[in-house]
Amino acid sequence: MRKKIVAGNWKMNLTSVQSEDLVAVLSEKLENFNNNGKRIIVAPTFVNLVPVVACDDRNAMIEVAAQNMHQASSGAFTGEIAANMLQTIGVPNVILGHSERRAYFGETDALLAEKVEVALEHNMQVIFCFGEELEDRKSNKHFDVVESQLKNALFQLPASAWDDIVLAYEPVWAIGTGETASPEQAQEMHEFIRKTIAEAYSAEVADEVSILYGGSVKPANAKEIFSKPDVDGGLIGGASLKADDFFAIIDAM
Ligand code: PEP
């Protein structure tokens, strides 16, 4: 059965001390928390992965993810990080395709297809982000855009690879803007995504993949969004930087 997941994308925020402190406070809150098999993931910036992985106070429930990686296994790519570097420091998850990577660093679906394959070859789990821009929604192209992102970045994978893929539908107009997709809009798109995967692969693959919603999720709206049948949790930006808010969102799931 597919897992419920709450993942916090810390982006380029927090020093290493602040990252460890946040993990320590969160761990304390999770001490007597019955998570019923839900997954909790945090994604610090690269330099803070080692301290967070090694954090003495880290609750075993808290998994760690990187926010990106390069597609090559090594070489002359100044400033970049390879999959085996992440894997060998104990980081088993990686976020790929975040809209900020697409918008500010020119990441395309073709490039992301390569990154996904390399991450999977290194036995990493991928949290794959995608979603339409405001213009796409206004012109009623949001379903086409999402379908083509999935097709171009992921549908080259064999069915077995989907065990290690988590999807994060993040409408770009809702990221960091305070504007959230309504629970109905999220459900409508998640249902469409599952149908698209069922058509490309099988109902079983579609049914097993966790699909997270991301875009201005807060303690106040999390419960309603997570109550939708095809929403399996959230990818949280701003609200994951405060232990109280992130814990409230985890608790809402
Ligand atoms: C994100 O960056 O993935 C995100 C969802 O951000 P926010 O929650 O701040 O909108």
PDB file of C-alpha atoms and ligand atoms in Angstrom:
ATOM      1  CA  MET A   1       0.000   0.000   0.000  1.00  0.00           C
ATOM      2  CA  ARG A   2       1.283   3.468  -0.812  1.00  0.00           C
ATOM      3  CA  LYS A   3       2.852   5.466   1.996  1.00  0.00           C
ATOM      4  CA  LYS A   4       1.810   8.780   3.479  1.00  0.00           C
ATOM      5  CA  ILE A   5       4.725  11.217   3.423  1.00  0.00           C
ATOM      6  CA  VAL A   6       5.470  14.720   4.673  1.00  0.00           C
ATOM      7  CA  ALA A   7       8.731  16.141   3.315  1.00  0.00           C
ATOM      8  CA  GLY A   8      10.253  19.497   4.242  1.00  0.00           C
ATOM      9  CA  ASN A   9      12.287  21.320   1.613  1.00  0.00           C
ATOM     10  CA  TRP A  10      14.500  23.733   3.528  1.00  0.00           C
ATOM     11  CA  LYS A  11      15.871  25.281   0.318  1.00  0.00           C
ATOM     12  CA  MET A  12      18.840  27.670   0.860  1.00  0.00           C
ATOM     13  CA  ASN A  13      17.950  28.351   4.481  1.00  0.00           C
ATOM     14  CA  LEU A  14      19.466  27.555   7.893  1.00  0.00           C
ATOM     15  CA  THR A  15      23.087  27.263   9.004  1.00  0.00           C
ATOM     16  CA  SER A  16      24.353  23.882  10.176  1.00  0.00           C
ATOM     17  CA  VAL A  17      23.703  24.777  13.830  1.00  0.00           C
ATOM     18  CA  GLN A  18      20.182  25.957  12.989  1.00  0.00           C
ATOM     19  CA  SER A  19      19.580  22.764  10.990  1.00  0.00           C
ATOM     20  CA  GLU A  20      20.672  20.563  13.895  1.00  0.00           C
ATOM     21  CA  ASP A  21      18.558  22.606  16.303  1.00  0.00           C
ATOM     22  CA  LEU A  22      15.489  22.244  14.100  1.00  0.00           C
ATOM     23  CA  VAL A  23      15.999  18.487  13.852  1.00  0.00           C
ATOM     24  CA  ALA A  24      16.490  18.243  17.631  1.00  0.00           C
ATOM     25  CA  VAL A  25      13.265  20.140  18.386  1.00  0.00           C
ATOM     26  CA  LEU A  26      11.336  18.162  15.798  1.00  0.00           C
ATOM     27  CA  SER A  27      12.742  14.904  17.174  1.00  0.00           C
ATOM     28  CA  GLU A  28      11.567  15.795  20.644  1.00  0.00           C
ATOM     29  CA  LYS A  29       8.068  16.470  19.339  1.00  0.00           C
ATOM     30  CA  LEU A  30       8.099  13.114  17.551  1.00  0.00           C
ATOM     31  CA  GLU A  31       9.271  11.189  20.600  1.00  0.00           C
ATOM     32  CA  ASN A  32       5.856   9.914  21.633  1.00  0.00           C
ATOM     33  CA  PHE A  33       4.230  10.373  18.264  1.00  0.00           C
ATOM     34  CA  ASN A  34       2.597   7.352  16.717  1.00  0.00           C
ATOM     35  CA  ASN A  35       3.346   7.896  13.060  1.00  0.00           C
ATOM     36  CA  ASN A  36       1.577   4.735  11.840  1.00  0.00           C
ATOM     37  CA  GLY A  37       4.155   4.063   9.128  1.00  0.00           C
ATOM     38  CA  LYS A  38       4.081   7.573   7.684  1.00  0.00           C
ATOM     39  CA  ARG A  39       7.373   8.862   6.336  1.00  0.00           C
ATOM     40  CA  ILE A  40       8.868  12.142   7.517  1.00  0.00           C
ATOM     41  CA  ILE A  41      11.674  13.592   5.402  1.00  0.00           C
ATOM     42  CA  VAL A  42      13.760  16.765   5.669  1.00  0.00           C
ATOM     43  CA  ALA A  43      15.893  18.192   2.866  1.00  0.00           C
ATOM     44  CA  PRO A  44      18.689  20.469   4.129  1.00  0.00           C
ATOM     45  CA  THR A  45      21.049  22.260   1.779  1.00  0.00           C
ATOM     46  CA  PHE A  46      24.092  20.188   0.644  1.00  0.00           C
ATOM     47  CA  VAL A  47      26.581  21.397   3.288  1.00  0.00           C
ATOM     48  CA  ASN A  48      24.127  20.607   6.075  1.00  0.00           C
ATOM     49  CA  LEU A  49      23.380  17.045   4.990  1.00  0.00           C
ATOM     50  CA  VAL A  50      26.287  15.538   6.971  1.00  0.00           C
ATOM     51  CA  PRO A  51      25.469  17.306  10.259  1.00  0.00           C
ATOM     52  CA  VAL A  52      21.774  16.465   9.927  1.00  0.00           C
ATOM     53  CA  VAL A  53      22.447  12.801   9.092  1.00  0.00           C
ATOM     54  CA  ALA A  54      24.844  12.612  12.038  1.00  0.00           C
ATOM     55  CA  CYS A  55      22.707  14.661  14.440  1.00  0.00           C
ATOM     56  CA  ASP A  56      22.788  12.768  17.754  1.00  0.00           C
ATOM     57  CA  ASP A  57      19.292  13.945  18.549  1.00  0.00           C
ATOM     58  CA  ARG A  58      17.782  12.863  15.240  1.00  0.00           C
ATOM     59  CA  ASN A  59      14.698  10.742  15.740  1.00  0.00           C
ATOM     60  CA  ALA A  60      14.879   7.533  13.702  1.00  0.00           C
ATOM     61  CA  MET A  61      11.607   8.537  12.030  1.00  0.00           C
ATOM     62  CA  ILE A  62      13.240  11.519  10.313  1.00  0.00           C
ATOM     63  CA  GLU A  63      14.738  10.650   6.937  1.00  0.00           C
ATOM     64  CA  VAL A  64      17.044  12.942   5.005  1.00  0.00           C
ATOM     65  CA  ALA A  65      16.912  14.005   1.347  1.00  0.00           C
ATOM     66  CA  ALA A  66      19.120  16.152  -0.865  1.00  0.00           C
ATOM     67  CA  GLN A  67      17.502  18.981  -2.820  1.00  0.00           C
ATOM     68  CA  ASN A  68      19.260  18.173  -6.099  1.00  0.00           C
ATOM     69  CA  MET A  69      22.153  16.231  -7.631  1.00  0.00           C
ATOM     70  CA  HIS A  70      24.121  16.196 -10.878  1.00  0.00           C
ATOM     71  CA  GLN A  71      23.541  13.553 -13.525  1.00  0.00           C
ATOM     72  CA  ALA A  72      27.229  12.673 -14.031  1.00  0.00           C
ATOM     73  CA  SER A  73      28.950  10.248 -11.684  1.00  0.00           C
ATOM     74  CA  SER A  74      32.074  12.423 -11.351  1.00  0.00           C
ATOM     75  CA  GLY A  75      34.170  14.859 -13.358  1.00  0.00           C
ATOM     76  CA  ALA A  76      34.769  18.493 -14.183  1.00  0.00           C
ATOM     77  CA  PHE A  77      31.468  19.964 -12.994  1.00  0.00           C
ATOM     78  CA  THR A  78      32.516  22.679 -10.579  1.00  0.00           C
ATOM     79  CA  GLY A  79      30.085  23.195  -7.745  1.00  0.00           C
ATOM     80  CA  GLU A  80      28.073  20.053  -8.404  1.00  0.00           C
ATOM     81  CA  ILE A  81      27.324  16.929  -6.333  1.00  0.00           C
ATOM     82  CA  ALA A  82      27.052  13.350  -7.627  1.00  0.00           C
ATOM     83  CA  ALA A  83      24.646  10.611  -6.562  1.00  0.00           C
ATOM     84  CA  ASN A  84      27.313   8.361  -5.043  1.00  0.00           C
ATOM     85  CA  MET A  85      28.539  11.278  -2.891  1.00  0.00           C
ATOM     86  CA  LEU A  86      25.061  11.546  -1.412  1.00  0.00           C
ATOM     87  CA  GLN A  87      24.594   7.855  -1.045  1.00  0.00           C
ATOM     88  CA  THR A  88      27.929   7.324   0.720  1.00  0.00           C
ATOM     89  CA  ILE A  89      27.149   9.960   3.384  1.00  0.00           C
ATOM     90  CA  GLY A  90      23.867   8.225   4.174  1.00  0.00           C
ATOM     91  CA  VAL A  91      21.411  10.280   2.113  1.00  0.00           C
ATOM     92  CA  PRO A  92      19.014   7.846   0.435  1.00  0.00           C
ATOM     93  CA  ASN A  93      16.526  10.356  -1.026  1.00  0.00           C
ATOM     94  CA  VAL A  94      16.796  13.194  -3.519  1.00  0.00           C
ATOM     95  CA  ILE A  95      14.344  15.865  -4.662  1.00  0.00           C
ATOM     96  CA  LEU A  96      14.535  16.353  -8.429  1.00  0.00           C
ATOM     97  CA  GLY A  97      12.744  18.768 -10.720  1.00  0.00           C
ATOM     98  CA  HIS A  98      11.754  21.396  -8.181  1.00  0.00           C
ATOM     99  CA  SER A  99      10.239  24.384  -9.983  1.00  0.00           C
ATOM    100  CA  GLU A 100      13.050  26.621  -8.701  1.00  0.00           C
ATOM    101  CA  ARG A 101      15.607  24.299 -10.343  1.00  0.00           C
ATOM    102  CA  ARG A 102      13.577  24.406 -13.539  1.00  0.00           C
ATOM    103  CA  ALA A 103      13.092  28.188 -13.498  1.00  0.00           C
ATOM    104  CA  TYR A 104      16.450  29.463 -12.214  1.00  0.00           C
ATOM    105  CA  PHE A 105      18.818  26.727 -13.369  1.00  0.00           C
ATOM    106  CA  GLY A 106      17.208  25.776 -16.656  1.00  0.00           C
ATOM    107  CA  GLU A 107      16.455  22.154 -15.785  1.00  0.00           C
ATOM    108  CA  THR A 108      14.385  20.512 -18.494  1.00  0.00           C
ATOM    109  CA  ASP A 109      12.410  17.292 -18.487  1.00  0.00           C
ATOM    110  CA  ALA A 110      15.097  15.682 -20.683  1.00  0.00           C
ATOM    111  CA  LEU A 111      17.800  16.548 -18.150  1.00  0.00           C
ATOM    112  CA  LEU A 112      15.579  15.392 -15.306  1.00  0.00           C
ATOM    113  CA  ALA A 113      15.006  12.066 -17.051  1.00  0.00           C
ATOM    114  CA  GLU A 114      18.789  11.560 -16.908  1.00  0.00           C
ATOM    115  CA  LYS A 115      19.029  12.627 -13.271  1.00  0.00           C
ATOM    116  CA  VAL A 116      16.188  10.299 -12.265  1.00  0.00           C
ATOM    117  CA  GLU A 117      17.842   7.332 -13.977  1.00  0.00           C
ATOM    118  CA  VAL A 118      21.189   8.032 -12.328  1.00  0.00           C
ATOM    119  CA  ALA A 119      19.617   8.426  -8.879  1.00  0.00           C
ATOM    120  CA  LEU A 120      17.780   5.114  -9.276  1.00  0.00           C
ATOM    121  CA  GLU A 121      20.961   3.385 -10.474  1.00  0.00           C
ATOM    122  CA  HIS A 122      22.466   4.454  -7.142  1.00  0.00           C
ATOM    123  CA  ASN A 123      19.534   2.942  -5.246  1.00  0.00           C
ATOM    124  CA  MET A 124      18.235   6.325  -4.207  1.00  0.00           C
ATOM    125  CA  GLN A 125      14.582   7.238  -3.886  1.00  0.00           C
ATOM    126  CA  VAL A 126      13.459  10.196  -5.973  1.00  0.00           C
ATOM    127  CA  ILE A 127      10.914  12.812  -4.981  1.00  0.00           C
ATOM    128  CA  PHE A 128      10.027  14.120  -8.431  1.00  0.00           C
ATOM    129  CA  CYS A 129       8.470  17.606  -8.588  1.00  0.00           C
ATOM    130  CA  PHE A 130       6.387  18.945 -11.429  1.00  0.00           C
ATOM    131  CA  GLY A 131       3.415  21.230 -11.972  1.00  0.00           C
ATOM    132  CA  GLU A 132       1.974  23.887 -14.195  1.00  0.00           C
ATOM    133  CA  GLU A 133       2.518  27.656 -14.204  1.00  0.00           C
ATOM    134  CA  LEU A 134      -0.277  30.139 -13.681  1.00  0.00           C
ATOM    135  CA  GLU A 135      -0.530  30.879 -17.425  1.00  0.00           C
ATOM    136  CA  ASP A 136      -1.019  27.172 -18.140  1.00  0.00           C
ATOM    137  CA  ARG A 137      -3.909  26.972 -15.698  1.00  0.00           C
ATOM    138  CA  LYS A 138      -5.494  30.188 -16.949  1.00  0.00           C
ATOM    139  CA  SER A 139      -5.422  28.855 -20.499  1.00  0.00           C
ATOM    140  CA  ASN A 140      -6.714  25.471 -19.363  1.00  0.00           C
ATOM    141  CA  LYS A 141      -3.508  23.694 -20.385  1.00  0.00           C
ATOM    142  CA  HIS A 142      -2.607  22.448 -16.902  1.00  0.00           C
ATOM    143  CA  PHE A 143      -3.497  18.809 -17.553  1.00  0.00           C
ATOM    144  CA  ASP A 144      -1.507  18.771 -20.819  1.00  0.00           C
ATOM    145  CA  VAL A 145       1.526  20.359 -19.158  1.00  0.00           C
ATOM    146  CA  VAL A 146       1.521  17.899 -16.266  1.00  0.00           C
ATOM    147  CA  GLU A 147       1.038  14.947 -18.600  1.00  0.00           C
ATOM    148  CA  SER A 148       3.958  16.012 -20.770  1.00  0.00           C
ATOM    149  CA  GLN A 149       6.237  16.563 -17.744  1.00  0.00           C
ATOM    150  CA  LEU A 150       5.501  13.023 -16.566  1.00  0.00           C
ATOM    151  CA  LYS A 151       5.860  11.539 -20.035  1.00  0.00           C
ATOM    152  CA  ASN A 152       9.128  13.300 -20.846  1.00  0.00           C
ATOM    153  CA  ALA A 153      10.872  12.819 -17.514  1.00  0.00           C
ATOM    154  CA  LEU A 154       9.544   9.536 -16.145  1.00  0.00           C
ATOM    155  CA  PHE A 155       7.727   7.346 -18.642  1.00  0.00           C
ATOM    156  CA  GLN A 156      10.965   5.917 -20.034  1.00  0.00           C
ATOM    157  CA  LEU A 157      11.354   4.034 -16.737  1.00  0.00           C
ATOM    158  CA  PRO A 158      10.409   0.375 -16.398  1.00  0.00           C
ATOM    159  CA  ALA A 159       7.408  -0.343 -14.154  1.00  0.00           C
ATOM    160  CA  SER A 160       9.692  -1.793 -11.457  1.00  0.00           C
ATOM    161  CA  ALA A 161      11.468   1.581 -11.060  1.00  0.00           C
ATOM    162  CA  TRP A 162       8.291   3.174  -9.754  1.00  0.00           C
ATOM    163  CA  ASP A 163       8.834   1.544  -6.343  1.00  0.00           C
ATOM    164  CA  ASP A 164      11.471   4.234  -5.779  1.00  0.00           C
ATOM    165  CA  ILE A 165       9.572   7.216  -7.134  1.00  0.00           C
ATOM    166  CA  VAL A 166       7.486   9.622  -5.084  1.00  0.00           C
ATOM    167  CA  LEU A 167       5.643  12.315  -7.023  1.00  0.00           C
ATOM    168  CA  ALA A 168       5.188  15.876  -5.787  1.00  0.00           C
ATOM    169  CA  TYR A 169       2.603  17.855  -7.718  1.00  0.00           C
ATOM    170  CA  GLU A 170       3.466  21.494  -7.131  1.00  0.00           C
ATOM    171  CA  PRO A 171       1.537  24.083  -9.116  1.00  0.00           C
ATOM    172  CA  VAL A 172       4.144  26.817  -9.604  1.00  0.00           C
ATOM    173  CA  TRP A 173       1.616  29.571  -8.846  1.00  0.00           C
ATOM    174  CA  ALA A 174       1.160  28.146  -5.334  1.00  0.00           C
ATOM    175  CA  ILE A 175       4.822  27.816  -4.331  1.00  0.00           C
ATOM    176  CA  GLY A 176       5.936  30.351  -1.760  1.00  0.00           C
ATOM    177  CA  THR A 177       3.107  32.667  -2.794  1.00  0.00           C
ATOM    178  CA  GLY A 178       0.690  32.019   0.054  1.00  0.00           C
ATOM    179  CA  GLU A 179      -1.795  30.934  -2.599  1.00  0.00           C
ATOM    180  CA  THR A 180      -2.811  27.287  -2.239  1.00  0.00           C
ATOM    181  CA  ALA A 181      -4.593  25.062  -4.709  1.00  0.00           C
ATOM    182  CA  SER A 182      -7.975  24.255  -3.231  1.00  0.00           C
ATOM    183  CA  PRO A 183      -8.297  20.704  -1.895  1.00  0.00           C
ATOM    184  CA  GLU A 184     -10.613  20.045  -4.864  1.00  0.00           C
ATOM    185  CA  GLN A 185      -8.057  21.350  -7.389  1.00  0.00           C
ATOM    186  CA  ALA A 186      -5.351  19.209  -5.773  1.00  0.00           C
ATOM    187  CA  GLN A 187      -7.570  16.111  -5.793  1.00  0.00           C
ATOM    188  CA  GLU A 188      -8.621  16.698  -9.402  1.00  0.00           C
ATOM    189  CA  MET A 189      -4.994  16.869 -10.550  1.00  0.00           C
ATOM    190  CA  HIS A 190      -3.801  13.971  -8.391  1.00  0.00           C
ATOM    191  CA  GLU A 191      -6.598  11.801  -9.777  1.00  0.00           C
ATOM    192  CA  PHE A 192      -5.574  12.808 -13.303  1.00  0.00           C
ATOM    193  CA  ILE A 193      -1.925  11.946 -12.546  1.00  0.00           C
ATOM    194  CA  ARG A 194      -2.908   8.512 -11.256  1.00  0.00           C
ATOM    195  CA  LYS A 195      -5.074   7.900 -14.338  1.00  0.00           C
ATOM    196  CA  THR A 196      -2.210   8.958 -16.628  1.00  0.00           C
ATOM    197  CA  ILE A 197       0.170   6.531 -14.896  1.00  0.00           C
ATOM    198  CA  ALA A 198      -2.418   3.749 -15.040  1.00  0.00           C
ATOM    199  CA  GLU A 199      -2.724   4.246 -18.798  1.00  0.00           C
ATOM    200  CA  ALA A 200       1.035   4.297 -19.339  1.00  0.00           C
ATOM    201  CA  TYR A 201       1.816   1.414 -16.966  1.00  0.00           C
ATOM    202  CA  SER A 202      -0.936  -0.308 -14.971  1.00  0.00           C
ATOM    203  CA  ALA A 203      -3.555   0.371 -12.306  1.00  0.00           C
ATOM    204  CA  GLU A 204      -1.257  -1.337  -9.822  1.00  0.00           C
ATOM    205  CA  VAL A 205       1.687   1.022 -10.471  1.00  0.00           C
ATOM    206  CA  ALA A 206      -0.654   4.024 -10.318  1.00  0.00           C
ATOM    207  CA  ASP A 207      -2.214   2.844  -7.095  1.00  0.00           C
ATOM    208  CA  GLU A 208       1.113   2.258  -5.350  1.00  0.00           C
ATOM    209  CA  VAL A 209       2.806   5.579  -6.084  1.00  0.00           C
ATOM    210  CA  SER A 210       2.613   8.254  -3.378  1.00  0.00           C
ATOM    211  CA  ILE A 211       1.580  11.626  -4.781  1.00  0.00           C
ATOM    212  CA  LEU A 212       2.351  14.606  -2.558  1.00  0.00           C
ATOM    213  CA  TYR A 213       0.889  18.069  -2.928  1.00  0.00           C
ATOM    214  CA  GLY A 214       3.159  21.094  -2.562  1.00  0.00           C
ATOM    215  CA  GLY A 215       2.388  24.801  -2.559  1.00  0.00           C
ATOM    216  CA  SER A 216       1.816  26.947   0.539  1.00  0.00           C
ATOM    217  CA  VAL A 217       0.731  24.068   2.768  1.00  0.00           C
ATOM    218  CA  LYS A 218       0.347  25.335   6.332  1.00  0.00           C
ATOM    219  CA  PRO A 219      -1.045  23.957   9.585  1.00  0.00           C
ATOM    220  CA  ALA A 220      -4.325  25.746   8.805  1.00  0.00           C
ATOM    221  CA  ASN A 221      -4.954  24.069   5.432  1.00  0.00           C
ATOM    222  CA  ALA A 222      -3.040  20.771   5.692  1.00  0.00           C
ATOM    223  CA  LYS A 223      -5.807  18.594   7.110  1.00  0.00           C
ATOM    224  CA  GLU A 224      -8.301  19.455   4.408  1.00  0.00           C
ATOM    225  CA  ILE A 225      -5.783  18.961   1.584  1.00  0.00           C
ATOM    226  CA  PHE A 226      -4.531  15.665   3.050  1.00  0.00           C
ATOM    227  CA  SER A 227      -8.096  14.395   3.465  1.00  0.00           C
ATOM    228  CA  LYS A 228      -8.450  14.002  -0.301  1.00  0.00           C
ATOM    229  CA  PRO A 229      -8.198  10.366  -1.437  1.00  0.00           C
ATOM    230  CA  ASP A 230      -5.421  10.830  -4.000  1.00  0.00           C
ATOM    231  CA  VAL A 231      -3.296  13.179  -1.886  1.00  0.00           C
ATOM    232  CA  ASP A 232      -0.741  11.125   0.035  1.00  0.00           C
ATOM    233  CA  GLY A 233       0.947  13.939   1.933  1.00  0.00           C
ATOM    234  CA  GLY A 234       2.860  17.096   1.191  1.00  0.00           C
ATOM    235  CA  LEU A 235       6.111  18.681   0.140  1.00  0.00           C
ATOM    236  CA  ILE A 236       6.438  21.671   2.412  1.00  0.00           C
ATOM    237  CA  GLY A 237       8.656  24.717   1.892  1.00  0.00           C
ATOM    238  CA  GLY A 238       8.291  27.735   4.195  1.00  0.00           C
ATOM    239  CA  ALA A 239       6.311  25.959   6.908  1.00  0.00           C
ATOM    240  CA  SER A 240       8.968  23.239   7.251  1.00  0.00           C
ATOM    241  CA  LEU A 241      11.418  25.757   8.703  1.00  0.00           C
ATOM    242  CA  LYS A 242       9.474  26.053  11.949  1.00  0.00           C
ATOM    243  CA  ALA A 243       9.310  22.945  14.125  1.00  0.00           C
ATOM    244  CA  ASP A 244       5.828  23.777  15.477  1.00  0.00           C
ATOM    245  CA  ASP A 245       4.341  24.302  12.013  1.00  0.00           C
ATOM    246  CA  PHE A 246       6.039  21.296  10.441  1.00  0.00           C
ATOM    247  CA  PHE A 247       4.975  19.060  13.322  1.00  0.00           C
ATOM    248  CA  ALA A 248       1.395  20.364  13.061  1.00  0.00           C
ATOM    249  CA  ILE A 249       1.419  19.464   9.350  1.00  0.00           C
ATOM    250  CA  ILE A 250       2.792  15.983  10.106  1.00  0.00           C
ATOM    251  CA  ASP A 251       0.092  15.585  12.740  1.00  0.00           C
ATOM    252  CA  ALA A 252      -2.568  16.691  10.229  1.00  0.00           C
ATOM    253  CA  MET A 253      -1.679  13.858   7.868  1.00  0.00           C
TER     254      MET A 253
HETATM  255  C1  PEP B   1       8.236  24.066  -2.201  1.00  0.00           C
HETATM  256  O1  PEP B   1       9.163  24.836  -2.358  1.00  0.00           O
HETATM  257  O2  PEP B   1       8.335  22.897  -2.613  1.00  0.00           O
HETATM  258  C2  PEP B   1       7.033  24.558  -1.541  1.00  0.00           C
HETATM  259  C3  PEP B   1       5.953  23.841  -1.601  1.00  0.00           C
HETATM  260  O3  PEP B   1       7.146  25.782  -0.921  1.00  0.00           O
HETATM  261  P1  PEP B   1       6.016  26.509  -0.026  1.00  0.00           P
HETATM  262  O4  PEP B   1       5.431  25.444   0.892  1.00  0.00           O
HETATM  263  O5  PEP B   1       6.744  27.553   0.728  1.00  0.00           O
HETATM  264  O6  PEP B   1       5.000  27.035  -0.966  1.00  0.00           O
END
